[in-house]
XYZ file of C-alpha atoms in Angstrom:
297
model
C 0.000 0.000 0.000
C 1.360 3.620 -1.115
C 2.028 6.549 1.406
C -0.534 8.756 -0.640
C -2.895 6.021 -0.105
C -2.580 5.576 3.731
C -2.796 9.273 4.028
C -5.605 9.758 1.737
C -3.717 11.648 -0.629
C -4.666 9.505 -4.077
C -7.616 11.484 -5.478
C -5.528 14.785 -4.771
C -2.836 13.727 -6.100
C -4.488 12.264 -9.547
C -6.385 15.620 -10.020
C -3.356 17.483 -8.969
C -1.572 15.450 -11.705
C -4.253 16.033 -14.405
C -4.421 19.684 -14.073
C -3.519 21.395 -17.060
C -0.847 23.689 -17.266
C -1.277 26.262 -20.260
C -2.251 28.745 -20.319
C -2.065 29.603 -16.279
C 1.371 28.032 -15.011
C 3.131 28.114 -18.361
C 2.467 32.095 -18.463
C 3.808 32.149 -15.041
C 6.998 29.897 -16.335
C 7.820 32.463 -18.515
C 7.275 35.148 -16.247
C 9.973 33.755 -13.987
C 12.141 32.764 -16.700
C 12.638 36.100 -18.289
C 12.730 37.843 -15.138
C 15.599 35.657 -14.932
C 17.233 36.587 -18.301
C 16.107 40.583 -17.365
C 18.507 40.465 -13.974
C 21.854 39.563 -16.476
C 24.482 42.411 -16.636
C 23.725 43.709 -19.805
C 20.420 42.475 -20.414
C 18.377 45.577 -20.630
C 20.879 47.121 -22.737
C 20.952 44.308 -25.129
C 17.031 44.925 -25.380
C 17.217 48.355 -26.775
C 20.644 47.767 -28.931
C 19.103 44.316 -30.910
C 15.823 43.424 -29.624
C 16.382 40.176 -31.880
C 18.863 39.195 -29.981
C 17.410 39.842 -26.615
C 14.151 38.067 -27.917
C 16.420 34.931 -29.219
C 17.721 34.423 -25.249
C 14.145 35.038 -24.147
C 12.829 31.999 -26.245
C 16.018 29.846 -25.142
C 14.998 30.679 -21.589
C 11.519 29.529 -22.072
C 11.898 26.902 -24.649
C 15.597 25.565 -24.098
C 14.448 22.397 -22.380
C 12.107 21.216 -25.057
C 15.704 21.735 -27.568
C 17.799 19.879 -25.881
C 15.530 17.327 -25.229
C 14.686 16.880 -28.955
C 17.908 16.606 -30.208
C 18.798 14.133 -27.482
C 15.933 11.793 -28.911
C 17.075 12.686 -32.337
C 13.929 15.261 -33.275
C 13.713 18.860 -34.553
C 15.317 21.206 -32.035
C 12.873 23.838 -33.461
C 9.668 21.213 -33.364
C 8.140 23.146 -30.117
C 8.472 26.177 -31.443
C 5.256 24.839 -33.782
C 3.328 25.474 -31.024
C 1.634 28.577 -31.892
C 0.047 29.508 -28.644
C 3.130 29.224 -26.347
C 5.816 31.238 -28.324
C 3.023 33.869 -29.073
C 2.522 33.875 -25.268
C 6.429 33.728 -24.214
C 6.694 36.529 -26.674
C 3.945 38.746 -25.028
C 5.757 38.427 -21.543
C 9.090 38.923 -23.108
C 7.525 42.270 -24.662
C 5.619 43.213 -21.587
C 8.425 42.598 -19.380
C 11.304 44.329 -21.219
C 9.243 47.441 -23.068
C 6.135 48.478 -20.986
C 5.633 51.740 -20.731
C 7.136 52.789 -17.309
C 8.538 49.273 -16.489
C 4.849 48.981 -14.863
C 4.340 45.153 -15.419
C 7.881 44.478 -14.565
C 7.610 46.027 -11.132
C 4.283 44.307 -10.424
C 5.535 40.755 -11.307
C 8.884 41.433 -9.529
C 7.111 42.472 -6.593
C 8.380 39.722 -3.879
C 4.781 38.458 -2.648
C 3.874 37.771 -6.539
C 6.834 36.976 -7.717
C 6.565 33.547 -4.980
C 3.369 33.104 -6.307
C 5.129 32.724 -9.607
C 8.024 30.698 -8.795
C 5.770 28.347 -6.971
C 3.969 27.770 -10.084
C 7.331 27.503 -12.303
C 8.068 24.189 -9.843
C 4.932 22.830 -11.019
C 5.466 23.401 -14.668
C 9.266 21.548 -14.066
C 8.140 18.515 -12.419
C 5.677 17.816 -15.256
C 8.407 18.549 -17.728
C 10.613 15.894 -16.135
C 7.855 13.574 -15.933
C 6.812 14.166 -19.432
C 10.747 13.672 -20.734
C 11.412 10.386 -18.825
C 7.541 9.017 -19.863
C 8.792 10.313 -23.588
C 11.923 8.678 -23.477
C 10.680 5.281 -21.452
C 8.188 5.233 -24.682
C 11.347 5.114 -27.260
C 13.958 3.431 -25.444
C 11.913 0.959 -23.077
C 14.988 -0.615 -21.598
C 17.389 3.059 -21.926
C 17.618 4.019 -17.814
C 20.241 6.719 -19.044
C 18.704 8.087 -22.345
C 15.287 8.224 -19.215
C 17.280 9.925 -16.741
C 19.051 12.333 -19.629
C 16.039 13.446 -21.322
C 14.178 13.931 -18.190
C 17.066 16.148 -16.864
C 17.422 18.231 -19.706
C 13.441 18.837 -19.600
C 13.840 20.178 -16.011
C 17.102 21.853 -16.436
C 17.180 22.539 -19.874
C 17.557 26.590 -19.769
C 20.597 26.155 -17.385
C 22.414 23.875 -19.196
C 21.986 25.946 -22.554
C 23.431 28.911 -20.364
C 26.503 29.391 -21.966
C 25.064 29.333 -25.157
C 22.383 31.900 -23.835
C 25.238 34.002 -23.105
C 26.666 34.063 -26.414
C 24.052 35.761 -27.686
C 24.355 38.151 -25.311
C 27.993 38.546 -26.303
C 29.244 36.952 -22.755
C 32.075 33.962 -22.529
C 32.335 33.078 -19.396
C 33.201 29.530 -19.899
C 34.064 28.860 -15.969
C 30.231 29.371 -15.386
C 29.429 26.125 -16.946
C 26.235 24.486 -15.089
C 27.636 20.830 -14.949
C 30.825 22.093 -12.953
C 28.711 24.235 -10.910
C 25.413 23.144 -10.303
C 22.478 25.151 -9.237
C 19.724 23.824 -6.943
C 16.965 23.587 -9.724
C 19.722 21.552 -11.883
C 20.417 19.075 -8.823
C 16.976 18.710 -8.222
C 16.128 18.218 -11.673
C 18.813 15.104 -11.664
C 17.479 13.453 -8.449
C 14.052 14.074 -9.830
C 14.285 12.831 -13.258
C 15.989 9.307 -11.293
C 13.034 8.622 -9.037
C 11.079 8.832 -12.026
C 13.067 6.370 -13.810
C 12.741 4.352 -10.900
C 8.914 5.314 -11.017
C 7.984 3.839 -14.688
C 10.778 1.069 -14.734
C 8.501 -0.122 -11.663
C 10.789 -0.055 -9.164
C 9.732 2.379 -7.139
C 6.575 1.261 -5.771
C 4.544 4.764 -6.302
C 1.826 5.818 -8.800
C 3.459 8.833 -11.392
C 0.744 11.388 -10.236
C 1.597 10.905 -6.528
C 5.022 10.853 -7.725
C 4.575 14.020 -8.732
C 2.742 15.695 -6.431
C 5.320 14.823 -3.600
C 7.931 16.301 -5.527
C 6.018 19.201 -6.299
C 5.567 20.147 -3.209
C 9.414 19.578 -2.086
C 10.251 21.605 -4.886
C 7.849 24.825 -4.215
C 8.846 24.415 -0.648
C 12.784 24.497 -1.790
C 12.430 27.535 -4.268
C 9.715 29.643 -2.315
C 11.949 29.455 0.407
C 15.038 30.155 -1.193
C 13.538 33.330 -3.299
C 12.138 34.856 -0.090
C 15.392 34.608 2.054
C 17.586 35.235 -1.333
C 19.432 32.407 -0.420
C 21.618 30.372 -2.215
C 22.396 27.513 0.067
C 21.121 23.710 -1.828
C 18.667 21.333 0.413
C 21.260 18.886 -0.706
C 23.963 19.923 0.692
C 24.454 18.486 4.493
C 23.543 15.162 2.323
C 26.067 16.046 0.224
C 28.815 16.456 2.416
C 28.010 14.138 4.693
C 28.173 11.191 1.470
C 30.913 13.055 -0.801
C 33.617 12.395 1.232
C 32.610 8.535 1.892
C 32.178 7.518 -1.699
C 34.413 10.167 -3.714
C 37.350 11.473 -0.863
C 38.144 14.901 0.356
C 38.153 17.809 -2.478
C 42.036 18.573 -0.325
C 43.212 15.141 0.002
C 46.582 14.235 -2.201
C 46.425 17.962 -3.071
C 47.552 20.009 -0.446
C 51.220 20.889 -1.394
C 49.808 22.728 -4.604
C 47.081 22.695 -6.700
C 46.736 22.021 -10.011
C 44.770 23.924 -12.964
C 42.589 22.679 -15.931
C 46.101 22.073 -18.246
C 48.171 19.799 -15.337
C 50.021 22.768 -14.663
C 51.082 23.435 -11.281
C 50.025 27.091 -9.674
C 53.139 27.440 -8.378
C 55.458 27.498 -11.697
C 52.864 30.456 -11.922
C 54.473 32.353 -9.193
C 58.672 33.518 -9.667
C 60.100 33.218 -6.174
C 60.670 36.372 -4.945
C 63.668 38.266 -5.165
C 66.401 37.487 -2.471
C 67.091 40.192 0.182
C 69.910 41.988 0.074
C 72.703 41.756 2.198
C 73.907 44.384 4.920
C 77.003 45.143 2.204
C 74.744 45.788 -0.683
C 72.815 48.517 1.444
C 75.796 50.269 3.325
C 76.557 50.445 -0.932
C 73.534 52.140 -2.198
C 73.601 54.489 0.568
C 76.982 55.498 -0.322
C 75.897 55.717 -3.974
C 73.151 58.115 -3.090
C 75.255 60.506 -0.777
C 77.425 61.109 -3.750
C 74.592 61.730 -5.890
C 73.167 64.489 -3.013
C 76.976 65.886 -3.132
C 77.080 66.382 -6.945
């Protein structure tokens, strides 16, 4: 017998699973997403200098999941963007939030009270999209566990992993910023999310989808509601994290703490000349001498 079911859960969690997402949640997904993209250095000035541009890394924030994720499975990377309805839609927020007159619907969605209403919803329209890629995946590759657990990631994660790319258009390199070396919370959740869903329609996890995702829903609101209203940017994970790291994958110091080493094999410390040696009592009973002379001249 399932959690949901000893706690009554099942018929909330079914209709909470079967509600649909666009227009409602999906409008608020974009909201959050190009608020996102607005906060970049740069962004706003982008906007005025080649609205093309700033409109291209509006659409990857909004729609960079659903790219990835098709040319993972081998599809169109611009298939989603047949979807009428939802570019039309991410293109009205991108407008509204960038160019309205007096930066009036900016401030209202940025306000903090709505703007957790927002990213609330935003968690709901990830979970789905991870459920959606793994189901999606599962349907191609019955057997695949990775190709699941990939395509399921990139649908959660999608616009964070495309991040460098984003920032191309925008004329940025910043190459060290790379999501896979640092991840984010929403990217770590994504990947422990996408796994129990695996587990979920391989059948080894002994839990129905929709309470599957209606559990994690809720984590995940919990996790970014919180996080937005305290502006902090400390992961859930991490006192798991720590605590399991070391055990199965040692110490980051261990073996390394005479130097370090950077990306090329290099040492840091052929980086650094030694520094000069000082001089000896002679050698500055000589200068002086030198600059007396010079005074007497």
């Amino acid at each position: 017998m399932e959690v949901a079911d000893t706690l009554q859960l099942g018929e909330l969690a079914a209709a909470f699973a079967a509600l649909p997402v666009f227009p409602l949640f999906d409008t608020a997904y974009f909201i959050v997403s190009i608020l996102y993209l607005k906060y970049e250095p740069g962004a706003v000035e982008m906007s005025r200098k080649s609205p093309f541009a700033s409109w291209l890394c509006a659409m990857l924030h909004c729609f960079g999941s659903y790219i990835l994720a098709d040319l993972l499975l081998g599809e169109s990377p611009i298939d989603y963007f047949s979807n009428n309805s939802s570019v039309i839609l991410a293109t009205a927020v991108w407008y509204l939030i960038f160019f309205c007159p007096m930066n009036l619907f900016y401030k209202c969605v940025s306000f903090l009270p709505v703007k957790l209403i927002f990213v609330a919803m935003k968690e709901v329209v990830r979970v789905r999209k991870i459920a959606a890629g793994v189901h999606h995946a599962h349907h191609r590759y019955h057997h695949g566990w990775f190709i699941m657990m990939a395509t399921g990631w990139v649908k959660g994660s999608g616009v964070a992993l495309m991040s460098n790319l984003e920032q191309l258009l925008r004329g940025v390199w910043k190459p060290e910023t790379n999501e896979i070396l640092h991840m984010s919370f929403p990217t770590k959740a994504s990947l422990y999310g996408t796994i129990l869903f695996t587990l979920q329609q391989t059948h080894w996890l002994p839990i129905s989808e929709a309470n599957l995702i209606f559990f994690f829903t809720m984590f995940m609101i919990i996790c970014k509601v919180f996080m937005t209203a305290t502006h902090s940017h400390a992961s859930p994970f991490a006192p798991v994290e720590n605590f399991v790291c070391p055990v199965f994958f040692g110490s980051v110091s261990s073996g390394h703490t005479s130097h370090h080493h950077n990306g090329h094999g290099a040492s840091h410390d052929v980086s650094h000349p030694p520094p000069p040696p000082a001089k000896s009592k002679e050698e500055l009973n000589e200068g002086t001498r030198k600059r007396k002379a010079k005074k007497a001249e």
